[in-house]
Short mmCIF file of C-alpha atoms in Angstrom, two decimals:
data_model
loop_
_atom_site.label_atom_id
_atom_site.label_comp_id
_atom_site.label_asym_id
_atom_site.label_seq_id
_atom_site.Cartn_x
_atom_site.Cartn_y
_atom_site.Cartn_z
CA MET W 22 -1.78 -167.18 5.50
CA SER W 23 -1.08 -165.21 2.78
CA ILE W 24 -3.62 -162.22 1.80
CA ARG W 25 -4.35 -160.69 -1.60
CA THR W 26 -6.18 -157.49 -2.11
CA THR W 27 -7.87 -156.52 -5.10
CA GLU W 28 -8.14 -153.22 -4.98
CA THR W 29 -6.88 -150.24 -2.46
CA ALA W 30 -9.91 -148.94 -0.24
CA ARG W 31 -11.42 -145.63 -1.14
CA ALA W 32 -11.45 -143.01 1.42
CA PRO W 33 -14.83 -142.71 3.07
CA VAL W 34 -17.59 -140.10 2.52
CA ARG W 35 -20.02 -139.13 4.90
CA GLU W 36 -23.52 -138.33 3.43
CA GLU W 37 -23.54 -134.69 4.48
CA ASP W 38 -20.30 -134.25 2.31
CA VAL W 39 -22.44 -134.94 -0.51
CA PRO W 40 -23.76 -131.62 -2.40
CA GLY W 41 -27.43 -131.29 -2.81
CA THR W 42 -28.47 -134.25 -0.87
CA SER W 43 -31.05 -134.89 1.95
CA GLU W 44 -29.86 -136.78 5.03
CA ARG W 45 -31.55 -139.90 3.96
CA GLY W 46 -29.17 -139.31 0.68
CA GLY W 47 -31.80 -138.20 -1.65
CA PRO W 48 -31.56 -134.94 -3.69
CA THR W 49 -32.51 -131.71 -2.46
CA GLY W 50 -31.82 -129.20 -5.39
CA ARG W 51 -30.01 -126.94 -2.80
CA PRO W 52 -26.72 -125.69 -3.54
CA PRO W 53 -23.99 -126.46 -0.83
CA GLU W 54 -22.67 -123.11 0.87
CA ALA W 55 -19.56 -121.98 -1.30
CA GLY W 56 -18.20 -121.16 1.99
CA GLY W 57 -14.89 -118.25 2.32
CA THR W 58 -15.18 -115.07 4.11
CA GLY W 59 -18.43 -113.42 2.45
CA THR W 60 -16.90 -111.42 0.35
CA LEU W 61 -17.82 -111.69 -3.37
CA THR W 62 -14.51 -112.57 -5.04
CA ARG W 63 -14.40 -114.07 -8.71
CA ARG W 64 -13.36 -117.66 -6.78
CA ASN W 65 -16.16 -117.65 -4.38
CA MET W 66 -18.19 -116.98 -7.53
CA LEU W 67 -16.61 -119.79 -9.52
CA ALA W 68 -17.29 -122.10 -6.14
CA THR W 69 -20.79 -121.03 -6.31
CA ALA W 70 -21.43 -121.90 -9.95
CA GLY W 71 -19.61 -125.08 -9.72
CA ALA W 72 -21.58 -126.48 -6.49
CA THR W 73 -25.33 -125.17 -8.27
CA LEU W 74 -23.98 -127.25 -11.26
CA THR W 75 -23.54 -130.18 -8.70
CA GLY W 76 -26.31 -130.05 -7.18
CA GLY W 77 -28.49 -129.90 -10.16
CA ALA W 78 -26.47 -132.70 -11.34
CA LEU W 79 -27.26 -134.82 -8.62
CA LEU W 80 -30.95 -133.33 -8.76
CA LEU W 81 -31.61 -134.73 -12.30
CA SER W 82 -29.57 -137.96 -11.60
CA GLY W 83 -32.23 -138.35 -8.74
CA SER W 84 -35.12 -137.98 -10.71
CA ALA W 85 -34.34 -140.21 -13.73
CA ALA W 86 -33.65 -142.81 -10.94
CA ARG W 87 -37.17 -142.46 -9.61
CA ALA W 88 -38.54 -142.08 -13.18
CA GLN W 89 -36.45 -145.27 -13.93
CA PRO W 90 -36.43 -147.48 -10.81
CA GLU W 91 -35.98 -150.56 -13.12
CA VAL W 92 -32.51 -149.44 -14.77
CA PRO W 93 -29.96 -148.92 -11.92
CA ALA W 94 -27.30 -147.84 -14.57
CA ALA W 95 -29.93 -144.32 -14.62
CA ARG W 96 -28.18 -143.54 -11.14
CA GLY W 97 -24.87 -142.79 -13.08
CA PRO W 98 -22.00 -143.86 -14.59
CA ARG W 99 -20.59 -147.02 -13.01
CA GLU W 100 -17.46 -146.90 -10.62
CA GLY W 101 -14.33 -147.93 -12.96
CA SER W 102 -15.72 -146.71 -16.01
CA ALA W 103 -13.99 -143.91 -17.93
CA ALA W 104 -16.87 -141.76 -16.74
CA SER W 105 -16.44 -142.02 -12.70
CA THR W 106 -13.09 -140.98 -12.72
CA GLY W 107 -11.88 -137.63 -11.21
CA PRO W 108 -12.10 -136.10 -7.62
CA ARG W 109 -15.84 -135.35 -7.55
CA GLN W 110 -16.49 -138.93 -8.33
CA ALA W 111 -14.68 -139.83 -5.48
CA ARG W 112 -16.24 -137.63 -3.13
CA GLN W 113 -19.80 -138.90 -4.02
CA ASP W 114 -19.41 -142.71 -4.31
CA TRP W 115 -20.99 -143.95 -1.62
CA LEU W 116 -23.36 -142.76 1.59
CA ARG W 117 -23.73 -143.41 5.32
CA PRO W 118 -23.97 -146.98 6.06
CA GLY W 119 -27.72 -148.09 5.95
CA MET W 120 -28.66 -149.36 9.62
CA PRO W 121 -31.35 -152.23 10.40
CA GLY W 122 -34.60 -150.81 12.06
CA ARG W 123 -33.47 -147.03 10.92
CA ASP W 124 -33.18 -147.79 7.08
CA TYR W 125 -34.91 -150.91 6.54
CA PRO W 126 -36.72 -153.86 8.24
CA PRO W 127 -34.25 -156.79 8.21
CA VAL W 128 -35.12 -159.79 6.57
CA VAL W 129 -35.92 -163.61 8.12
CA VAL W 130 -33.84 -166.43 6.55
CA PRO W 131 -36.18 -169.54 7.80
CA ASN W 132 -33.28 -172.32 8.77
CA GLY W 133 -30.76 -169.99 7.79
CA SER W 134 -28.33 -167.21 9.05
CA LYS W 135 -27.05 -163.64 8.10
CA LEU W 136 -23.56 -162.38 7.85
CA PRO W 137 -22.26 -160.06 10.31
CA TRP W 138 -20.80 -156.60 9.70
CA LYS W 139 -19.14 -153.77 11.25
CA VAL W 140 -18.41 -150.01 9.81
CA VAL W 141 -14.66 -149.01 9.30
CA ASP W 142 -14.43 -145.49 8.05
CA GLY W 143 -18.00 -145.49 6.58
CA VAL W 144 -17.56 -148.72 5.02
CA LYS W 145 -19.91 -152.41 5.78
CA VAL W 146 -16.81 -154.99 6.09
CA PHE W 147 -17.79 -158.35 6.16
CA HIS W 148 -15.79 -161.86 6.28
CA LEU W 149 -17.06 -165.04 4.44
CA VAL W 150 -14.94 -168.38 5.10
CA ALA W 151 -15.25 -171.10 2.31
CA GLU W 152 -14.74 -174.49 3.87
CA GLU W 153 -16.35 -177.68 4.49
CA VAL W 154 -19.19 -177.93 6.39
CA GLU W 155 -21.16 -181.28 7.85
CA HIS W 156 -24.83 -180.32 6.89
CA GLU W 157 -27.99 -181.72 7.70
CA PHE W 158 -30.61 -181.28 5.34
CA ALA W 159 -33.75 -183.29 7.41
CA PRO W 160 -33.42 -185.30 10.41
CA GLY W 161 -31.55 -188.53 10.04
CA LEU W 162 -29.80 -187.41 6.54
CA LYS W 163 -26.32 -185.53 6.92
CA ALA W 164 -23.76 -184.78 4.24
CA PHE W 165 -20.24 -182.84 4.15
CA CYS W 166 -20.93 -180.35 1.74
CA TRP W 167 -18.77 -176.97 1.08
CA GLY W 168 -20.66 -173.67 2.41
CA TYR W 169 -19.40 -170.50 4.02
CA ASN W 170 -19.13 -169.52 7.62
CA GLY W 171 -20.29 -173.21 8.55
CA ARG W 172 -23.19 -172.93 7.01
CA VAL W 173 -24.88 -174.59 3.89
CA HIS W 174 -26.27 -172.43 2.14
CA GLY W 175 -23.76 -169.26 3.16
CA PRO W 176 -25.12 -166.60 5.48
CA THR W 177 -27.43 -164.38 3.84
CA ILE W 178 -25.49 -161.06 3.04
CA GLU W 179 -27.52 -157.79 4.17
CA ALA W 180 -27.09 -153.93 3.02
CA VAL W 181 -28.59 -150.64 1.84
CA GLU W 182 -28.82 -149.14 -2.08
CA GLY W 183 -25.30 -146.50 -1.69
CA ASP W 184 -23.73 -148.73 0.87
CA ARG W 185 -19.70 -149.20 0.49
CA VAL W 186 -19.04 -153.21 1.11
CA ARG W 187 -15.32 -154.86 1.76
CA ILE W 188 -15.76 -158.50 1.69
CA TYR W 189 -12.99 -160.67 2.37
CA VAL W 190 -13.04 -164.10 1.24
CA THR W 191 -10.67 -166.61 3.30
CA ASN W 192 -10.38 -170.02 1.13
CA ARG W 193 -10.08 -173.22 3.56
CA LEU W 194 -11.12 -175.35 0.95
CA PRO W 195 -8.81 -177.96 -0.55
CA ALA W 196 -9.41 -176.39 -4.01
CA PRO W 197 -8.97 -172.89 -5.48
CA THR W 198 -12.41 -171.04 -5.56
CA THR W 199 -14.09 -167.49 -6.03
CA VAL W 200 -17.03 -165.43 -4.99
CA HIS W 201 -19.03 -164.15 -7.80
CA TRP W 202 -21.78 -161.40 -6.94
CA HIS W 203 -24.51 -162.64 -8.98
CA GLY W 204 -26.63 -159.91 -10.63
CA ILE W 205 -24.95 -156.94 -8.96
CA LEU W 206 -23.50 -154.06 -10.46
CA LEU W 207 -19.62 -153.40 -9.76
CA PRO W 208 -16.48 -152.93 -11.20
CA ASN W 209 -15.31 -155.69 -13.80
CA GLY W 210 -12.29 -156.70 -11.46
CA MET W 211 -14.66 -157.41 -8.66
CA ASP W 212 -16.90 -159.94 -10.34
CA GLY W 213 -15.07 -163.17 -9.47
CA VAL W 214 -15.01 -165.45 -12.56
CA GLY W 215 -11.58 -167.23 -12.08
CA GLY W 216 -8.86 -166.48 -14.53
CA LEU W 217 -11.31 -164.01 -16.30
CA ASN W 218 -11.71 -161.21 -14.05
CA GLN W 219 -9.42 -162.04 -10.91
CA LYS W 220 -6.69 -164.78 -10.23
CA SER W 221 -8.74 -167.51 -8.46
CA ILE W 222 -8.23 -167.87 -4.56
CA ALA W 223 -5.82 -170.41 -3.58
CA PRO W 224 -6.65 -172.80 -0.62
CA GLY W 225 -5.17 -170.95 2.57
CA GLU W 226 -5.59 -167.42 0.83
CA THR W 227 -7.69 -164.55 1.85
CA PHE W 228 -8.97 -162.00 -0.85
CA GLN W 229 -10.35 -158.55 -0.70
CA TYR W 230 -13.65 -157.57 -2.71
CA GLU W 231 -15.04 -154.31 -2.20
CA PHE W 232 -17.52 -152.20 -4.34
CA THR W 233 -20.65 -149.52 -4.01
CA LEU W 234 -23.97 -151.06 -4.26
CA ARG W 235 -25.84 -149.27 -7.07
CA GLN W 236 -28.91 -151.10 -6.96
CA SER W 237 -31.59 -152.54 -5.05
CA GLY W 238 -33.18 -156.04 -5.35
CA THR W 239 -32.50 -159.67 -4.62
CA ASN W 240 -29.42 -161.05 -5.65
CA MET W 241 -26.95 -164.08 -5.04
CA TYR W 242 -23.57 -165.09 -4.82
CA HIS W 243 -21.34 -167.92 -5.43
CA SER W 244 -18.46 -169.90 -6.49
CA HIS W 245 -17.31 -168.91 -10.19
CA HIS W 246 -14.52 -171.62 -10.11
CA ASP W 247 -15.37 -175.06 -10.94
CA GLU W 248 -19.02 -174.53 -10.89
CA MET W 249 -20.42 -177.26 -11.34
CA THR W 250 -18.43 -179.33 -8.67
CA GLN W 251 -18.39 -176.25 -6.32
CA ILE W 252 -22.09 -175.18 -6.68
CA ALA W 253 -23.10 -178.91 -6.43
CA LEU W 254 -21.19 -178.90 -2.78
CA GLY W 255 -23.20 -175.98 -1.61
CA LEU W 256 -21.07 -172.47 -2.28
CA THR W 257 -23.96 -170.49 -2.90
CA GLY W 258 -26.08 -167.66 -0.88
CA MET W 259 -28.22 -164.58 -0.76
CA PHE W 260 -27.21 -161.12 -1.22
CA ILE W 261 -30.31 -158.70 -0.13
CA ILE W 262 -30.11 -154.85 -0.97
CA HIS W 263 -32.30 -152.65 0.57
CA PRO W 264 -33.54 -149.89 -1.47
CA ARG W 265 -32.18 -146.08 0.28
CA ARG W 266 -35.70 -144.92 -0.33
CA PRO W 267 -38.44 -147.47 -0.34
CA ARG W 268 -40.87 -147.83 -2.74
CA GLY W 269 -44.75 -149.13 -2.40
CA PRO W 270 -46.47 -150.43 0.60
CA ARG W 271 -44.24 -150.95 3.61
CA ILE W 272 -43.29 -154.76 4.26
CA ASP W 273 -44.35 -156.22 7.49
CA ARG W 274 -42.49 -159.57 6.69
CA ASP W 275 -39.76 -160.27 4.07
CA PHE W 276 -38.78 -163.79 4.07
CA VAL W 277 -35.49 -164.97 1.98
CA ILE W 278 -35.20 -168.72 0.87
CA LEU W 279 -32.97 -170.23 -1.64
CA LEU W 280 -33.64 -173.16 -3.81
CA HIS W 281 -31.41 -176.08 -4.61
CA GLU W 282 -31.25 -179.25 -5.57
CA TRP W 283 -28.99 -182.16 -4.77
CA ARG W 284 -27.91 -185.97 -5.51
CA ILE W 285 -26.81 -187.59 -2.57
CA ASP W 286 -26.93 -191.55 -2.98
CA VAL W 287 -28.60 -193.83 0.26
CA GLY W 288 -26.16 -194.42 2.62
CA THR W 289 -23.63 -191.59 1.17
CA ARG W 290 -22.23 -188.71 3.20
CA ARG W 291 -21.41 -186.74 0.38
CA PRO W 292 -23.46 -184.83 -2.56
CA HIS W 293 -22.48 -185.90 -6.23
CA PRO W 294 -21.57 -182.54 -7.72
CA ASN W 295 -21.31 -184.98 -11.56
CA GLU W 296 -24.95 -185.44 -11.32
CA MET W 297 -26.84 -183.59 -14.40
CA THR W 298 -30.10 -185.01 -14.23
CA ASP W 299 -31.07 -187.47 -11.00
CA PHE W 300 -31.63 -185.23 -8.22
CA ASN W 301 -32.85 -186.39 -5.42
CA VAL W 302 -32.68 -184.06 -2.56
CA LEU W 303 -34.94 -180.71 -3.11
CA THR W 304 -34.19 -177.95 -0.55
CA MET W 305 -35.46 -174.38 0.35
CA ASN W 306 -32.64 -172.94 2.50
CA ALA W 307 -30.74 -176.01 2.37
CA LYS W 308 -33.43 -177.90 3.88
CA ALA W 309 -36.27 -180.72 2.77
CA PHE W 310 -39.27 -181.23 4.49
CA PRO W 311 -39.61 -182.00 6.97
CA GLY W 312 -36.59 -180.35 7.92
CA THR W 313 -37.93 -176.80 6.85
CA GLU W 314 -38.87 -174.10 9.27
CA PRO W 315 -42.13 -172.49 8.46
CA LEU W 316 -42.93 -168.97 7.57
CA VAL W 317 -44.60 -167.51 10.64
CA VAL W 318 -47.13 -164.46 9.81
CA ARG W 319 -49.80 -162.40 11.82
CA GLN W 320 -53.22 -161.67 10.00
CA GLY W 321 -53.38 -158.85 8.04
CA GLU W 322 -49.27 -158.36 7.58
CA ARG W 323 -47.60 -157.29 4.03
CA VAL W 324 -45.25 -160.09 2.99
CA ARG W 325 -42.78 -160.63 1.11
CA ILE W 326 -40.82 -163.34 -0.04
CA ARG W 327 -37.79 -163.23 -2.13
CA LEU W 328 -36.72 -166.51 -3.85
CA GLY W 329 -33.61 -167.46 -5.57
CA ASN W 330 -32.41 -170.41 -7.49
CA LEU W 331 -29.15 -171.93 -8.17
CA SER W 332 -29.98 -175.21 -8.51
CA PRO W 333 -27.53 -177.13 -11.10
CA GLN W 334 -30.54 -177.91 -13.56
CA ASN W 335 -34.28 -177.44 -12.42
CA HIS W 336 -36.46 -173.99 -12.81
CA HIS W 337 -38.71 -174.50 -10.08
CA PRO W 338 -42.43 -172.83 -10.20
CA ILE W 339 -43.37 -171.91 -6.82
CA HIS W 340 -47.12 -172.35 -5.48
CA LEU W 341 -48.54 -170.55 -2.81
CA HIS W 342 -51.64 -171.88 -1.59
CA GLY W 343 -54.30 -169.66 -0.35
CA PHE W 344 -53.13 -166.52 -1.82
CA HIS W 345 -52.87 -164.34 -4.99
CA PHE W 346 -49.66 -162.56 -4.97
CA ARG W 347 -47.62 -160.07 -7.59
CA ILE W 348 -44.41 -160.71 -8.63
CA THR W 349 -42.73 -157.58 -7.66
CA GLU W 350 -39.01 -157.66 -8.63
CA THR W 351 -36.77 -159.96 -10.22
CA ASP W 352 -33.05 -159.85 -10.14
CA GLY W 353 -32.91 -156.88 -12.34
CA GLY W 354 -34.67 -155.04 -9.58
CA ARG W 355 -38.12 -153.74 -9.04
CA VAL W 356 -40.93 -154.72 -11.58
CA PRO W 357 -43.15 -151.29 -12.26
CA GLU W 358 -46.55 -151.84 -10.81
CA SER W 359 -48.00 -151.47 -14.22
CA ALA W 360 -46.45 -155.13 -15.16
CA GLN W 361 -46.71 -156.69 -11.48
CA GLN W 362 -48.54 -160.00 -12.79
CA PRO W 363 -50.85 -161.24 -10.10
CA GLU W 364 -50.38 -164.98 -9.82
CA THR W 365 -50.54 -167.94 -7.29
CA THR W 366 -47.26 -169.84 -8.99
CA VAL W 367 -44.05 -168.12 -9.78
CA ILE W 368 -41.45 -169.66 -12.22
CA VAL W 369 -37.92 -169.18 -10.29
CA PRO W 370 -35.10 -169.74 -13.54
CA VAL W 371 -32.02 -171.34 -12.80
CA GLY W 372 -29.50 -168.43 -11.61
CA SER W 373 -32.34 -166.39 -11.05
CA ALA W 374 -34.63 -164.18 -8.01
CA ARG W 375 -38.42 -163.76 -8.03
CA ALA W 376 -39.98 -161.84 -5.04
CA ILE W 377 -43.83 -161.99 -4.63
CA GLU W 378 -45.76 -159.96 -2.39
CA PHE W 379 -49.60 -160.37 -0.68
CA VAL W 380 -51.54 -159.38 2.29
CA ALA W 381 -52.01 -162.13 4.45
CA ASP W 382 -55.52 -161.89 5.17
CA ALA W 383 -56.34 -165.41 5.58
CA PRO W 384 -55.40 -167.29 8.77
CA GLY W 385 -54.57 -171.03 8.62
CA ASP W 386 -51.70 -173.45 7.55
CA TRP W 387 -51.12 -172.80 3.68
CA ALA W 388 -48.51 -174.65 1.81
CA LEU W 389 -45.42 -173.40 0.14
CA HIS W 390 -43.77 -175.76 -2.32
CA CYS W 391 -42.42 -176.65 -6.23
CA HIS W 392 -45.24 -177.56 -8.06
CA MET W 393 -42.75 -180.11 -10.17
CA THR W 394 -44.35 -183.37 -8.41
CA HIS W 395 -41.04 -185.01 -8.18
CA HIS W 396 -39.13 -182.30 -6.11
CA LEU W 397 -41.70 -183.23 -3.53
CA MET W 398 -40.00 -186.34 -2.63
CA ASN W 399 -36.60 -187.26 -0.73
CA GLN W 400 -34.11 -189.51 -2.28
CA MET W 401 -35.85 -191.14 -4.76
CA GLY W 402 -34.51 -191.98 -8.07
CA HIS W 403 -36.59 -193.23 -11.26
CA ALA W 404 -35.00 -196.43 -11.99
CA PHE W 405 -37.33 -198.85 -10.55
CA PRO W 406 -40.60 -201.05 -11.98
CA ASN W 407 -44.03 -199.45 -12.15
CA MET W 408 -46.27 -201.16 -9.32
CA ILE W 409 -49.47 -199.40 -9.90
CA GLY W 410 -52.45 -201.48 -10.44
CA VAL W 411 -50.17 -204.75 -9.20
CA LYS W 412 -52.05 -207.42 -7.38
CA PRO W 413 -49.28 -209.15 -5.38
CA GLY W 414 -51.29 -211.94 -4.35
CA GLY W 415 -49.51 -214.26 -2.11
CA LEU W 416 -46.07 -213.30 -3.13
CA ASP W 417 -45.17 -211.58 0.25
CA ALA W 418 -45.64 -214.72 1.87
CA LYS W 419 -43.25 -216.71 -0.38
CA VAL W 420 -40.95 -213.80 -0.17
CA ARG W 421 -40.93 -213.60 3.68
CA ALA W 422 -39.20 -217.18 3.66
CA LEU W 423 -35.92 -215.83 2.23
CA LEU W 424 -36.42 -212.00 3.52
CA PRO W 425 -38.24 -211.81 6.37
CA GLY W 426 -40.27 -208.60 6.66
CA TYR W 427 -40.96 -208.31 3.06
CA MET W 428 -43.95 -206.21 1.74
CA THR W 429 -44.56 -205.22 -1.85
CA MET W 430 -44.88 -201.44 -1.78
CA GLY W 431 -46.13 -198.93 -4.58
CA GLN W 432 -49.04 -200.73 -5.94
CA THR W 433 -51.06 -198.10 -5.21
CA GLY W 434 -48.79 -195.16 -5.43
CA MET W 435 -46.07 -193.79 -3.08
CA ALA W 436 -48.04 -192.16 -0.49
CA GLN W 437 -47.44 -195.39 1.82
CA MET W 438 -43.78 -195.09 1.93
CA GLY W 439 -44.43 -192.44 4.53
CA GLU W 440 -46.71 -194.34 6.68
CA MET W 441 -45.69 -197.49 7.26
CA GLY W 442 -42.43 -196.26 9.01
CA MET W 443 -40.57 -199.50 7.87
CA PRO W 444 -36.21 -199.06 8.60
CA VAL W 445 -34.27 -197.03 5.90
CA PRO W 446 -30.50 -197.39 5.49
CA PRO W 447 -28.02 -195.69 7.76
CA ASN W 448 -27.97 -191.69 6.86
CA SER W 449 -30.92 -191.46 4.43
CA ILE W 450 -34.53 -190.25 4.89
CA PRO W 451 -37.81 -191.59 3.86
CA MET W 452 -39.08 -190.72 0.62
CA LEU W 453 -42.02 -188.42 1.75
CA GLY W 454 -44.14 -187.95 5.35
CA LEU W 455 -44.88 -185.96 8.17
CA GLN W 456 -47.44 -186.56 10.69
CA GLY W 457 -49.74 -183.54 10.44
CA LYS W 458 -52.24 -182.64 12.67
CA HIS W 459 -54.90 -184.48 11.09
CA ASP W 460 -53.16 -187.38 8.72
CA SER W 461 -49.89 -187.96 7.40
CA ILE W 462 -48.67 -185.25 5.00
CA THR W 463 -47.63 -187.13 1.83
CA MET W 464 -44.77 -184.57 0.92
CA GLY W 465 -40.90 -184.14 1.22
CA GLY W 466 -38.38 -182.30 -0.81
CA MET W 467 -39.08 -178.54 -1.59
CA PHE W 468 -41.80 -177.97 0.81
CA THR W 469 -42.94 -175.71 3.55
CA VAL W 470 -45.83 -174.09 5.26
CA LEU W 471 -46.42 -170.52 5.50
CA LYS W 472 -48.75 -170.30 8.94
CA VAL W 473 -50.79 -167.10 9.62
CA ARG W 474 -52.41 -166.95 12.84
CA GLU W 475 -54.85 -163.86 14.35
CA ARG W 476 -52.46 -163.43 17.30
CA LEU W 477 -48.71 -164.28 17.29
CA ASP W 478 -46.23 -164.77 20.76
CA GLY W 479 -43.13 -163.80 19.21
CA TYR W 480 -41.73 -165.06 16.30
CA LYS W 481 -42.11 -168.80 16.82
CA ASP W 482 -43.85 -171.89 15.32
CA PRO W 483 -47.55 -171.34 16.82
CA GLY W 484 -48.25 -174.86 16.18
CA TRP W 485 -50.96 -176.53 13.74
CA TYR W 486 -54.11 -174.24 12.74
CA ASP W 487 -57.28 -174.61 14.62
CA ASN W 488 -60.19 -174.38 12.06
CA PRO W 489 -62.94 -173.16 13.16
CA PRO W 490 -66.23 -175.17 13.29
CA GLY W 491 -68.19 -175.55 9.87
CA THR W 492 -64.75 -174.50 7.88
CA LEU W 493 -62.79 -178.18 8.11
CA ALA W 494 -63.16 -180.94 5.17
CA GLU W 495 -64.24 -183.83 6.69
CA ALA W 496 -66.19 -187.42 5.78
CA ALA W 497 -69.81 -186.50 5.04
CA ILE W 498 -72.28 -187.84 6.93
CA THR W 499 -75.76 -189.60 5.61
CA ASP W 500 -77.95 -187.24 6.58
CA ALA W 501 -76.25 -184.75 4.04
CA LEU W 502 -75.95 -187.10 1.40
CA ARG W 503 -79.85 -187.88 1.75
CA ARG W 504 -80.31 -184.33 1.97
CA ASP W 505 -78.46 -183.45 -1.32
CA GLY W 506 -79.33 -186.20 -3.60
CA ILE W 507 -76.29 -187.72 -3.47
CA ASP W 508 -75.91 -191.69 -4.13
CA VAL W 509 -72.68 -192.71 -3.64
CA ASP W 510 -73.09 -196.41 -4.89
CA ALA W 511 -74.39 -194.94 -8.98
CA PRO W 512 -72.54 -194.23 -11.58
CA ALA W 513 -70.44 -191.56 -11.40
CA PRO W 514 -72.43 -188.48 -13.06
CA VAL W 515 -71.17 -186.61 -15.94
CA GLU W 516 -72.23 -184.30 -18.52
CA PRO W 517 -71.46 -183.86 -22.22
CA GLY W 518 -68.75 -180.98 -23.01
CA SER W 519 -70.50 -179.77 -26.06
CA PRO W 520 -74.11 -179.30 -26.62
CA ALA W 521 -76.34 -182.76 -27.96
#
């Protein structure tokens, strides 16, 4: 196996070596010690003056960053630019590695995983392996996809603003590939567009990417070689960069969800990468309901949900029941508080990321799903007749003489498809349905549940919610109908929409 290196690693710098910075990397405004014997010489005077200017420059840079958190470039010249050259830039290029627990609360990736890392000379080192993966989208549906490190989607990369990251990418696929670090500010030669910024990574090769994280926010990574094929087969993942200095209220639960869509024909075992319009498996973290894990939260916790969309074609309006939230991040960074929108639905465009935040103050099982209704179905196409209102009469009995067990379906909608328990072709799943606590949940695809509880026993599925007395919709009783003057047999009441 050959190894290509795209950049020579720089010598690391410790955070305490950066003049005018505090322990956590922020500006202090204090000039560093000039050093020497204590005798005031011309050399020491020049050194002191230079250090003072350096500390002042860092102070101004830090102030600009705080004043304009939505403009990452305000933090200084980008690595690789002419303004970034020189020995002082090399010494100030990155900070000590941010650590989970100390510098950030780790994210939760339902149904997913995170990419492990180690620190080598002050640099965080990761290793991504692109390879074929057999992936289960939901119980009963498996397909051969392309992913990273045995996962679809690839494991979430988690780091901290100011970290230096070195990411090795090994290609075990039968085709060349690259990795593009979507939305991340970095040197041009690290951007990962095959042919434009770098040679493609041939099968059997390992490339090295290395850059300093100069921003925070919700980002992604994906192949940028033969994108229609490789993204459609699953070469995607999330890249979360925590701020070195957190802003806003403290987050208790920080979830990461990557949205995607696939075409997997019934009975087949590989996504169809040439599909352009008719996707029939819609996923959250590469799982379709009922294969999606719930998001588990204690009542009163502040929750962030990060949503990325690397679907080939469709935008996804993600709707959360039970809460109003604020849209606090785009893939360009933190949204200023004055511009944060209160919403119940957030549109996540193709190739974009959004983060929402709210306080989970209401216990229950709350739906979280795409509001495009056909994105709540599994393996359904549109090339079938409209059966709504059809009265089959004696048709079923006649057809059963030729096809035992035949049943006309669809004349009252699609819900019965998930309730019949009828056999499905090998390696396929029912279009929708899971037995819930009260009835069949007639959902599939891009759907999951936020489970909020007053108490939790660790992070695990707490089961279905027990509704307190008087808080559950149920069949109306005769006494209640009589009390409120409701005649269920009378014509449905209606008033004109404008004055008479």
